[in-house]
Amino acid sequence: MADDQEPEQEQEQQQQQDGDEPLSKNALKKKQKAEKAAKAKAEKDAARKAKDGAEPNKAGKKGGFDADDDLDPSQYKKNRELVVKAMEEAGENPYPHKFHVDYRLPDFVAEFMPQTENGARLENVVVSVAGRISSARGQGSKLCFYDIRGDGAELQIMSDVQTFAAGEEAFFEIHRKLRKGDIVGVKGHPGKSKNGELSIFPQELVLLSPCLHMLPYAKGSTGLGGITNMETRYRQRYLDLIVNTEIRNVFDTRSKIINGIRKFLDDRHFMEVETPMMNMIPGGAVARPFITYHNDLDLRMFLRIAPELYLKMLVIGGLDRVYEIGRQFRNEGIDLTHNPEFTTLEFYQAYADYEDLMVMCEELISGLVKSITGGYKIKYSPKPGMPEVEINFEPPFKRISMMEGLEEAMNVKLPALDDPDVDTKLVKLLQKHELECSPPHTTARLLDTLVGEFLEDNIIHPTFITEHPQTMSPLAKYHRSKPFLTERFELFAAGRELANAYTELNNPVVQYKLFLDQAKAAGAGDDEAMVLDDSFVTALEHGLPPTGGFGLGVDRMTMFLTNKNNIKEVLLFPAMKPTDEQLTMIAANPSPAPGAAAAKPRTTTMMVKVMGVGAYDGVNLGSDEGMKKLEQALDGKSFLSGSPSRADAELLDVVYTLPSEFIAKYPNVNGWVQTCLLFNPNIRASWS
């Protein structure tokens, strides 16, 4: 009795709290009985739905493709797993190895759309197709409709029990199993419904791969439905492509761009080549590299930032016209126009200069735009929320000389590039216009800031910015008539860079000097300065013919031709910040430190003497006390004396014998080691 009384007391207390009058014992019992019955009914309904999913043969004769629509996603998945399990227990294979297909869906549409008439089918023709179910609906119990999609086309399945070859029971059984998202194979007659929709009337329907998850509704002609959450779209691109069918058009355009580039160059007798992705020196461009490690060689390596140096070596070797379309990797920021890995075209043509390349660039870019869009003019929104602008890619493109254009736009005479105080004067100009440039304030970085503000941002139609200063272009050939400038151009449209090209520097002595200037910039803290590659200088000494080199951003080109202002929209799998779940997985499976596979385990506190040299002669750098002294001396510095010196080279040889785990304890020392290692041993040996 005590157990029976407790609920009544609780109910009375609750009623008093709610301000209700207490119920009589009889009324209370009736209320509790009704609640118990309602709960039991709900549990029974849920169990029935689960059972119907697990036992399709007992679900009734009516097609069941909408039976699970009111379930939550987790229960839906559970039901679908039960269907798969039931099929396997019955000896059926829900994942068959093969289904013969006679037509891709686009080919089926092209072939039979003109051959069929409304309300009729081709009874003497039997073909097989396959695709993913995008929608399902019924008309009575003996007529089922599906839409399937594949290869960018859609086709209606119009399934009736009379046409189904295996009989009535098999007809009901297959339709009880099928759900939206399933991949199915169909064998039947081509035809059209009474309202003229091209269809296939199946003799046979086969489940080829069930979709276990409840899919969002696909976006229809009204614009409703689909996936709009950007995180979901980019992280689960397969789901984005299934539901947001128009996304396929973006990557179809990207493919056309790449194929168009290949045809353009192949028609001009270029050879497509492949060059290494991992390099011992990150050369060929001005950028910060990704670092990796080769355990077997015990060697630190860099993912390539550009294929330029290798391609020019091939020209030296006699391959006069070469190109490569491939991935580059730059360890820099992620924003609307930058992704850490991206696709470029680079080509090199012997006996051409930057004037020839400008003409080729106009032909290539305008030709791509016209062949893909049908004309030279496109609409493009440069940034989210900005109105579209019309861009005209009809050649010829406008040309602006960089220094002259800056002076005209700023209405000021810029300091001479050989002025010893050029950097100081440029800083004052930036301050006057309230512009910021992150240190170090090198001439190249300061000019780049001004160009971005006064030239690039004001360009709408494709425009060549030409004749860059040599300090900004260490691989470009000096201008034949304008001192301190180069024969280089960059192509911009709507404020975005599309292409970069120049007459290649082929004088090994000048190239070596410019590399050393870049080394000084790195010593000043510019982590994007180009690293000296003496093997490339050696290759130049064998003779590079007069050559023009060209680079095009494939991702940027795709953005223009698909009207996308976010680079993530044109990359199938863009870089994303890790989720909490991914961070947990990474923490549970830490990557070994570089060289850890080959190195013997050592503690981070050294127990042996590693004596320093020079100013650190007599200092035990193998101890915490000695390393703290070096750590303090390097505070705020890239090198011991502020710039590369013999002392850095000699001390590096000592410190680099210490375990990387021990060095990593001291961030200033570790940063100094990494900076010194950007220079190859021959260069370090030349430091004075």
XYZ file of C-alpha atoms in Angstrom:
688
model
C 0.000 0.000 0.000
C 2.882 2.354 0.750
C 4.016 2.148 -2.864
C 0.505 2.965 -4.102
C 0.157 5.936 -1.792
C 3.406 7.648 -2.737
C 2.357 8.589 -6.305
C -0.932 9.951 -4.981
C 0.882 12.131 -2.434
C 3.291 13.371 -5.113
C 0.383 14.176 -7.439
C -1.421 16.112 -4.720
C 1.745 18.065 -3.899
C 2.235 18.899 -7.578
C -1.387 20.057 -7.914
C -0.971 22.310 -4.890
C 2.198 23.804 -6.379
C 0.375 24.421 -9.655
C -2.544 26.016 -7.844
C -5.016 23.211 -8.869
C -7.652 21.673 -6.602
C -6.659 18.181 -5.295
C -8.276 15.286 -7.212
C -10.320 12.610 -5.504
C -8.747 9.154 -5.251
C -11.034 7.772 -7.976
C -10.333 10.670 -10.346
C -6.623 10.379 -9.700
C -6.640 6.644 -10.484
C -8.542 7.280 -13.744
C -6.016 9.941 -14.723
C -3.066 7.658 -13.987
C -4.686 4.803 -15.929
C -5.196 7.042 -18.974
C -1.583 8.239 -18.876
C -0.354 4.640 -18.591
C -2.450 3.591 -21.588
C -1.176 6.507 -23.687
C 2.426 5.621 -22.846
C 1.882 1.965 -23.734
C 0.298 2.933 -27.068
C 3.265 5.161 -27.951
C 5.729 2.387 -27.146
C 3.684 -0.086 -29.201
C 3.617 2.241 -32.223
C 7.400 2.737 -32.056
C 7.960 -1.009 -31.770
C 5.638 -1.665 -34.725
C 7.515 0.786 -36.939
C 10.835 -0.747 -35.993
C 9.457 -4.230 -36.654
C 8.044 -3.190 -40.037
C 11.460 -1.907 -41.016
C 13.195 -5.067 -39.825
C 10.627 -7.421 -41.406
C 9.637 -5.933 -44.748
C 7.638 -9.022 -45.738
C 5.176 -8.299 -42.928
C 4.771 -4.596 -43.544
C 1.669 -4.899 -45.696
C 1.302 -4.590 -49.422
C 1.382 -0.835 -49.770
C 4.749 0.692 -50.706
C 6.454 1.842 -47.517
C 8.817 4.587 -48.688
C 7.126 7.232 -46.506
C 6.610 4.994 -43.473
C 9.705 6.284 -41.658
C 9.387 9.990 -42.441
C 8.176 10.869 -38.946
C 11.044 9.097 -37.172
C 14.018 10.906 -35.701
C 17.304 10.360 -37.615
C 18.755 7.895 -35.101
C 15.653 5.684 -35.155
C 15.537 5.940 -38.949
C 19.133 4.681 -39.180
C 18.345 1.859 -36.779
C 15.391 0.781 -38.915
C 17.472 0.817 -42.081
C 20.171 -1.286 -40.414
C 17.470 -3.782 -39.451
C 16.323 -3.953 -43.082
C 19.876 -4.726 -44.211
C 20.243 -7.351 -41.504
C 16.938 -8.983 -42.477
C 18.040 -9.164 -46.107
C 21.322 -10.802 -45.163
C 19.538 -13.327 -42.919
C 17.216 -14.160 -45.816
C 20.209 -14.893 -48.042
C 19.939 -11.673 -50.075
C 22.906 -9.390 -50.778
C 22.089 -5.708 -50.097
C 25.467 -4.753 -51.603
C 25.807 -6.730 -54.873
C 29.153 -6.734 -56.645
C 27.906 -5.814 -60.105
C 24.916 -4.480 -62.005
C 25.192 -4.164 -65.772
C 24.277 -0.690 -67.056
C 23.467 -0.056 -70.715
C 23.219 3.744 -70.474
C 24.407 6.531 -68.263
C 21.356 8.587 -67.313
C 22.365 11.566 -69.528
C 22.843 9.162 -72.462
C 19.463 7.514 -71.755
C 17.781 10.930 -71.828
C 19.546 11.917 -75.054
C 18.742 8.583 -76.729
C 15.089 8.076 -75.790
C 13.655 11.554 -75.300
C 13.125 11.999 -79.059
C 12.097 8.347 -79.643
C 9.183 8.165 -77.189
C 5.695 9.660 -77.153
C 3.476 10.784 -74.305
C 1.681 7.921 -72.588
C 3.568 5.228 -74.532
C 6.526 2.934 -74.018
C 8.913 1.059 -76.306
C 7.737 -2.505 -75.607
C 10.392 -4.066 -77.843
C 13.268 -2.246 -76.081
C 14.664 -3.351 -72.714
C 17.584 -1.457 -71.191
C 19.327 -1.169 -67.828
C 20.179 2.031 -65.931
C 21.110 2.873 -62.333
C 21.098 5.863 -60.020
C 20.314 7.258 -56.584
C 16.678 7.753 -55.531
C 16.021 11.449 -54.971
C 12.287 11.203 -54.355
C 9.637 8.501 -53.967
C 5.856 8.588 -54.128
C 2.979 6.192 -54.637
C -0.360 6.120 -56.414
C -2.380 3.367 -54.846
C -0.683 0.129 -53.882
C 0.248 -1.073 -57.366
C 1.909 1.973 -58.901
C 5.112 3.511 -57.512
C 7.108 6.478 -58.760
C 10.760 7.277 -58.098
C 13.140 9.914 -59.411
C 16.726 8.744 -59.735
C 19.789 10.913 -60.389
C 23.185 10.194 -61.810
C 25.880 12.021 -63.794
C 23.914 15.260 -63.519
C 20.721 13.878 -65.094
C 17.373 12.800 -63.639
C 14.992 10.048 -64.720
C 11.596 8.912 -63.483
C 10.948 5.279 -62.602
C 7.271 4.417 -63.179
C 6.829 0.989 -61.627
C 3.573 -0.954 -62.010
C 2.817 -4.484 -60.860
C 1.762 -5.728 -64.315
C 5.147 -4.942 -65.893
C 7.207 -6.346 -63.001
C 8.588 -9.669 -64.239
C 9.027 -11.414 -60.876
C 5.371 -11.142 -59.904
C 3.189 -9.328 -57.410
C 4.839 -10.454 -54.161
C 8.318 -9.541 -55.422
C 6.929 -6.162 -56.553
C 5.603 -5.350 -53.074
C 8.712 -6.687 -51.380
C 11.212 -4.499 -53.259
C 9.100 -1.362 -52.842
C 8.826 -1.936 -49.084
C 12.632 -1.878 -48.895
C 13.415 1.174 -50.997
C 13.918 4.617 -49.466
C 15.151 7.992 -50.606
C 18.924 7.956 -51.024
C 19.149 4.273 -51.981
C 21.123 3.388 -55.094
C 19.070 1.146 -57.380
C 19.461 -0.671 -60.663
C 16.530 -0.725 -63.106
C 15.860 -2.941 -66.113
C 12.864 -2.036 -68.207
C 11.207 -0.256 -71.109
C 11.867 3.395 -72.037
C 8.759 5.519 -72.362
C 6.898 8.614 -71.223
C 4.127 9.233 -68.757
C 0.837 10.755 -69.916
C 2.127 14.222 -69.056
C 5.247 13.679 -71.163
C 7.888 12.908 -68.505
C 10.591 10.559 -69.766
C 10.495 7.379 -67.689
C 11.625 3.799 -67.459
C 9.007 1.120 -66.763
C 10.835 -1.585 -64.793
C 10.664 -5.311 -65.287
C 13.252 -5.564 -62.527
C 14.351 -3.347 -59.638
C 17.495 -4.149 -57.626
C 18.735 -2.488 -54.450
C 22.460 -1.901 -55.095
C 23.435 0.061 -51.988
C 21.043 1.204 -49.241
C 21.361 4.681 -47.754
C 21.219 4.213 -43.986
C 20.774 7.886 -43.131
C 17.739 10.144 -43.437
C 18.624 12.648 -46.150
C 17.568 16.312 -46.125
C 15.075 17.235 -48.810
C 16.785 18.124 -52.067
C 16.528 21.697 -53.275
C 13.702 21.971 -55.767
C 12.703 24.531 -58.377
C 11.271 26.723 -55.610
C 14.706 27.077 -54.045
C 13.476 25.488 -50.819
C 15.208 22.537 -49.191
C 18.825 21.509 -49.570
C 21.726 21.972 -47.152
C 22.564 25.568 -46.299
C 24.920 25.065 -43.339
C 28.407 25.806 -44.688
C 30.209 23.603 -42.152
C 28.091 20.610 -43.159
C 28.490 21.339 -46.865
C 32.297 21.556 -46.784
C 32.951 18.761 -44.278
C 30.462 16.337 -45.883
C 30.860 17.250 -49.539
C 29.334 13.918 -50.603
C 26.101 14.940 -48.831
C 26.290 18.395 -50.398
C 26.538 16.808 -53.854
C 23.670 14.387 -53.158
C 21.246 17.017 -51.873
C 22.375 20.269 -53.524
C 22.512 18.960 -57.066
C 23.530 22.322 -58.566
C 26.920 22.043 -56.784
C 27.947 19.509 -59.406
C 27.888 22.298 -62.001
C 30.713 24.109 -60.182
C 33.035 21.138 -60.450
C 31.903 20.381 -63.980
C 33.067 23.902 -64.866
C 36.350 23.326 -63.033
C 36.930 20.172 -65.070
C 36.203 22.060 -68.299
C 38.742 24.728 -67.324
C 41.479 22.136 -66.751
C 40.642 20.290 -69.973
C 40.578 23.601 -71.848
C 44.019 24.523 -70.526
C 45.425 21.167 -71.607
C 43.976 21.485 -75.099
C 45.302 25.045 -75.463
C 48.850 23.976 -74.579
C 48.794 20.595 -76.301
C 47.735 22.319 -79.518
C 50.855 24.506 -79.185
C 53.201 21.510 -78.820
C 53.746 21.715 -75.048
C 54.640 18.580 -73.087
C 52.826 17.902 -69.800
C 55.241 16.797 -67.059
C 55.258 16.014 -63.333
C 57.808 17.321 -60.834
C 58.462 16.397 -57.171
C 55.989 17.346 -54.448
C 58.626 17.061 -51.699
C 61.775 19.150 -51.896
C 64.875 19.595 -49.784
C 64.650 23.358 -50.375
C 61.360 25.305 -50.636
C 62.148 27.216 -53.816
C 60.353 28.673 -56.801
C 58.169 31.245 -55.053
C 57.980 33.689 -52.181
C 55.944 31.836 -49.546
C 56.115 29.999 -46.220
C 56.380 26.206 -46.720
C 54.955 23.177 -44.954
C 57.639 21.018 -43.364
C 57.644 17.222 -43.321
C 60.217 14.544 -42.521
C 61.643 11.549 -44.386
C 62.407 8.915 -41.767
C 64.468 6.586 -43.941
C 66.714 9.405 -45.173
C 66.653 11.134 -41.774
C 65.928 14.318 -43.704
C 63.672 17.288 -43.202
C 61.768 18.109 -46.399
C 59.315 20.725 -47.654
C 56.075 20.363 -49.570
C 56.512 22.310 -52.761
C 55.348 25.897 -52.953
C 55.869 26.010 -56.731
C 57.239 23.715 -59.478
C 59.099 26.579 -61.183
C 62.731 25.620 -60.626
C 62.246 22.025 -61.767
C 60.365 23.111 -64.890
C 63.136 25.536 -65.851
C 65.689 22.759 -65.352
C 63.726 20.767 -67.948
C 63.957 23.684 -70.390
C 67.714 23.741 -69.753
C 67.688 20.036 -70.601
C 66.085 20.692 -73.980
C 62.351 20.318 -73.294
C 61.558 23.691 -74.837
C 57.834 23.757 -73.994
C 56.674 22.166 -70.750
C 53.702 22.585 -68.423
C 52.372 21.145 -65.196
C 48.910 21.326 -63.640
C 49.155 20.336 -59.998
C 48.864 21.048 -56.298
C 50.994 23.591 -54.432
C 51.207 23.912 -50.649
C 51.738 27.138 -48.725
C 51.663 27.381 -44.955
C 49.760 30.640 -44.844
C 46.361 32.005 -43.875
C 42.950 30.630 -44.823
C 40.480 33.195 -46.142
C 37.997 33.753 -48.963
C 40.681 33.478 -51.661
C 43.415 31.358 -50.023
C 43.573 27.674 -49.142
C 46.767 25.958 -47.881
C 46.734 23.611 -50.874
C 45.648 24.850 -54.256
C 45.942 24.054 -57.960
C 48.004 25.969 -60.485
C 49.072 25.799 -64.084
C 52.699 26.654 -64.820
C 54.192 26.570 -68.300
C 57.597 27.550 -69.716
C 58.378 28.309 -73.336
C 61.897 28.727 -74.683
C 62.583 31.706 -76.944
C 59.592 33.694 -75.636
C 59.435 36.777 -73.387
C 56.787 38.415 -71.240
C 55.302 40.284 -74.202
C 54.642 36.953 -75.940
C 53.167 35.590 -72.714
C 50.732 38.500 -72.388
C 49.318 37.665 -75.802
C 49.106 33.949 -74.895
C 47.464 34.837 -71.580
C 44.791 36.889 -73.345
C 44.123 34.041 -75.786
C 43.982 31.399 -73.024
C 41.797 33.296 -70.529
C 39.386 34.840 -73.025
C 39.129 31.520 -74.858
C 38.216 29.658 -71.666
C 35.582 32.237 -70.743
C 33.969 32.158 -74.189
C 34.004 28.371 -74.603
C 32.461 27.753 -71.157
C 30.000 30.657 -70.886
C 29.299 31.365 -74.547
C 30.587 34.955 -74.432
C 33.271 37.248 -73.016
C 31.145 38.959 -70.355
C 30.375 37.408 -66.979
C 28.669 38.513 -63.764
C 30.725 38.231 -60.590
C 30.281 39.224 -56.951
C 33.804 39.877 -55.553
C 32.836 39.528 -51.877
C 29.877 38.114 -49.927
C 27.021 40.588 -49.903
C 28.511 42.768 -52.629
C 26.479 43.441 -55.773
C 27.519 41.654 -58.933
C 29.755 43.459 -61.398
C 30.051 42.774 -65.092
C 33.543 41.749 -66.211
C 34.498 41.826 -69.872
C 37.211 39.309 -70.803
C 37.346 40.327 -74.450
C 40.994 40.896 -75.473
C 43.157 42.926 -75.498
C 43.446 43.556 -71.737
C 44.453 46.888 -70.221
C 48.106 47.322 -69.080
C 49.405 49.380 -66.129
C 53.108 49.815 -65.317
C 53.331 49.250 -61.546
C 55.485 52.209 -60.432
C 53.954 54.640 -62.909
C 50.463 53.482 -62.001
C 51.160 53.935 -58.279
C 52.465 57.454 -58.791
C 49.396 58.355 -60.829
C 46.939 56.806 -58.364
C 48.647 58.348 -55.296
C 49.491 61.638 -57.019
C 53.015 61.493 -55.578
C 56.555 60.867 -56.808
C 57.804 57.600 -55.299
C 61.377 57.345 -53.985
C 63.948 55.880 -56.348
C 64.426 52.152 -55.866
C 68.190 52.639 -55.372
C 67.623 55.320 -52.701
C 69.302 54.125 -49.446
C 66.307 55.495 -47.512
C 63.642 53.996 -49.792
C 62.153 51.845 -47.030
C 61.897 54.739 -44.578
C 60.187 56.907 -47.181
C 57.750 54.171 -48.124
C 56.841 53.647 -44.458
C 55.986 57.336 -44.195
C 53.739 57.031 -47.248
C 51.925 54.116 -45.630
C 51.473 56.078 -42.432
C 50.141 59.056 -44.389
C 47.461 56.874 -45.948
C 46.821 54.952 -42.685
C 47.928 51.632 -44.169
C 49.507 48.794 -42.213
C 52.315 46.464 -43.276
C 53.457 43.701 -40.958
C 57.218 43.688 -40.277
C 59.836 43.353 -41.543
C 59.444 46.532 -43.575
C 61.321 45.457 -46.689
C 60.910 47.353 -49.958
C 59.009 44.433 -51.485
C 56.488 44.168 -48.644
C 55.930 47.927 -48.453
C 55.352 48.256 -52.203
C 53.047 45.247 -52.189
C 50.870 46.967 -49.570
C 50.620 50.128 -51.691
C 49.856 48.181 -54.865
C 47.076 46.267 -53.125
C 45.430 49.475 -51.915
C 45.830 51.794 -54.907
C 45.922 49.468 -57.929
C 44.599 45.950 -57.337
C 41.470 46.901 -55.401
C 40.361 49.311 -58.129
C 40.554 46.856 -61.021
C 37.315 45.397 -62.437
C 38.039 44.243 -65.992
C 41.112 42.042 -66.607
C 44.216 44.218 -66.358
C 47.936 43.490 -66.533
C 50.061 45.132 -63.816
C 53.538 45.114 -65.349
C 57.198 45.943 -64.704
C 57.587 44.989 -61.044
C 60.701 46.112 -59.124
C 63.495 43.536 -59.007
C 63.270 43.338 -55.235
C 59.746 41.893 -55.631
C 60.740 39.433 -58.359
C 63.948 37.488 -57.580
C 63.404 35.001 -60.440
C 62.336 37.503 -63.123
C 64.724 38.981 -65.681
C 65.683 42.630 -65.327
C 63.938 45.036 -67.693
C 65.928 45.613 -70.845
C 65.410 49.413 -70.739
C 64.151 50.390 -67.242
C 66.679 50.108 -64.373
C 65.689 48.216 -61.213
C 62.498 46.876 -62.833
C 61.707 43.465 -64.313
C 59.890 42.112 -67.340
C 56.994 40.735 -65.348
C 53.212 40.995 -65.262
C 50.343 39.945 -63.030
C 46.772 39.661 -64.315
C 44.006 41.001 -62.075
C 40.222 41.094 -62.431
C 37.703 42.346 -59.858
C 40.582 42.912 -57.437
C 41.697 39.262 -57.622
C 45.014 37.979 -58.977
C 44.574 35.415 -61.741
C 47.975 34.978 -63.365
C 51.662 35.808 -62.945
C 54.390 35.644 -65.600
C 57.786 36.998 -66.582
C 60.775 36.753 -68.803
C 62.936 34.279 -66.896
C 66.230 35.362 -65.403
C 68.898 33.166 -67.010
C 72.112 34.854 -65.830
C 73.487 32.599 -63.038
C 75.644 35.353 -61.515
C 72.737 37.789 -61.187
C 70.458 34.993 -59.970
C 72.945 34.079 -57.227
C 73.146 37.708 -56.086
C 69.355 38.026 -55.924
C 69.161 34.808 -53.919
C 71.632 36.305 -51.422
C 69.451 39.423 -51.147
C 66.537 37.156 -50.301
C 68.696 35.480 -47.657
C 69.269 38.867 -46.040
C 65.514 39.436 -45.976
C 65.081 36.064 -44.262
C 67.737 37.084 -41.763
C 65.694 40.199 -41.026
C 62.733 37.997 -40.144
C 60.891 37.711 -43.478
C 59.696 34.097 -43.301
C 58.345 34.361 -46.861
C 61.704 35.246 -48.411
C 62.936 32.869 -51.109
C 65.536 30.298 -50.107
C 68.768 30.002 -52.080
C 68.943 26.860 -54.188
C 72.539 26.478 -55.385
C 71.612 23.380 -57.433
C 69.375 25.622 -59.530
C 72.198 28.136 -59.945
C 74.412 25.259 -61.122
C 71.717 24.285 -63.636
C 71.608 27.889 -64.906
C 75.351 27.731 -65.461
C 74.671 25.088 -68.128
C 72.612 27.615 -70.098
C 68.898 28.443 -69.942
C 67.693 29.809 -73.302
C 65.670 33.026 -73.313
C 62.460 31.761 -71.753
C 59.045 32.975 -70.672
C 57.292 31.428 -67.672
C 53.588 31.668 -66.818
C 51.421 30.693 -63.831
C 47.620 30.618 -63.522
C 45.470 29.937 -60.448
C 42.976 27.239 -61.467
C 40.889 27.732 -58.313
C 40.639 31.490 -58.891
C 39.657 30.961 -62.531
C 36.915 28.574 -61.412
C 35.653 31.130 -58.903
C 35.175 33.673 -61.690
C 33.366 31.325 -64.065
C 31.025 29.974 -61.369
C 30.447 33.317 -59.610
C 31.814 32.092 -56.271
C 33.608 34.506 -53.934
C 34.743 31.830 -51.468
C 37.505 29.470 -52.596
C 35.966 26.688 -50.484
C 33.090 26.589 -52.961
C 35.372 25.468 -55.804
C 37.411 22.917 -53.812
C 35.820 19.533 -53.263
C 37.502 19.126 -49.882
C 38.734 22.501 -48.577
C 40.893 22.886 -45.470
C 38.773 23.201 -42.321
C 39.515 23.743 -38.678
C 39.361 20.398 -36.845
C 36.175 19.619 -34.954
C 36.224 18.761 -31.242
C 35.871 15.091 -32.161
C 38.845 15.316 -34.526
C 40.946 17.090 -31.895
C 40.133 14.305 -29.442
C 41.173 11.691 -32.007
C 44.427 13.558 -32.731
C 45.210 13.791 -29.020
C 44.589 10.064 -28.619
C 46.860 9.219 -31.579
C 49.763 11.692 -31.498
C 52.085 11.758 -34.491
C 55.704 10.823 -33.773
C 58.210 13.652 -33.775
C 60.383 13.988 -36.915
C 63.030 11.308 -36.876
C 61.456 9.558 -33.904
C 61.206 6.273 -35.770
C 64.952 6.178 -36.299
C 66.101 7.867 -33.127
C 66.764 6.152 -29.816
C 64.540 7.291 -26.940
C 66.217 10.086 -25.007
C 65.072 12.281 -22.180
C 64.588 16.003 -22.704
C 67.118 16.783 -19.976
C 70.647 16.114 -21.245
C 73.059 14.237 -19.032
C 76.155 14.672 -21.260
C 78.361 17.647 -22.059
C 77.964 19.359 -25.429
C 80.319 22.291 -25.302
C 79.658 25.462 -27.271
C 82.026 27.402 -29.528
C 82.899 31.047 -30.022
C 81.132 33.209 -27.452
C 79.780 29.998 -25.940
C 83.133 28.275 -25.568
C 83.052 26.516 -22.210
C 79.252 26.622 -21.992
C 77.605 23.201 -21.720
C 74.714 23.471 -24.206
C 73.690 19.953 -23.248
C 72.438 21.313 -19.932
C 69.381 23.384 -19.105
C 71.627 26.076 -17.671
C 73.637 26.409 -20.892
C 70.553 26.388 -23.130
C 68.849 29.022 -20.994
C 71.814 31.294 -21.627
C 71.485 30.837 -25.399
C 67.696 31.208 -25.175
C 68.108 34.567 -23.465
C 70.680 35.768 -26.006
C 68.313 34.982 -28.903
C 65.324 36.749 -27.397
C 63.807 38.918 -30.155
C 66.483 37.908 -32.692
C 66.577 35.669 -35.747
C 70.388 35.389 -35.560
C 73.006 35.851 -32.858
C 74.047 39.301 -34.073
C 70.827 40.178 -35.908
C 71.988 38.938 -39.318
C 73.556 35.660 -40.536
C 77.178 35.250 -39.447
C 79.930 32.665 -39.138
C 79.112 32.447 -35.416
C 75.605 31.237 -36.284
C 76.918 28.598 -38.692
C 79.511 27.243 -36.249
C 77.203 27.187 -33.238
C 74.423 25.561 -35.290
C 76.708 22.604 -36.023
C 76.982 22.060 -32.276
C 73.353 22.648 -31.274
C 72.007 20.513 -34.098
C 73.626 17.428 -32.517
C 71.192 17.738 -29.605
C 67.865 15.834 -29.661
C 65.035 17.779 -31.284
C 62.897 17.167 -28.176
C 65.480 18.931 -26.035
C 65.855 21.876 -28.444
C 62.056 22.248 -28.630
C 61.983 23.150 -24.931
C 63.546 26.509 -25.828
C 61.410 28.373 -28.423
C 63.996 31.059 -29.265
C 66.706 28.475 -29.835
C 64.335 26.239 -31.798
C 63.280 29.153 -34.020
C 66.918 30.108 -34.626
C 67.765 26.513 -35.608
C 64.833 26.314 -38.028
C 65.748 29.660 -39.610
C 69.403 28.688 -40.075
C 68.380 25.393 -41.658
C 66.509 27.269 -44.383
C 69.975 27.972 -45.833
C 71.859 25.056 -47.329
C 75.309 24.162 -45.956
C 77.182 25.888 -48.795
C 75.445 29.173 -48.042
C 76.008 28.862 -44.292
C 79.689 28.216 -44.980
C 79.885 31.551 -46.837
C 78.643 33.586 -43.856
C 81.338 35.891 -42.471
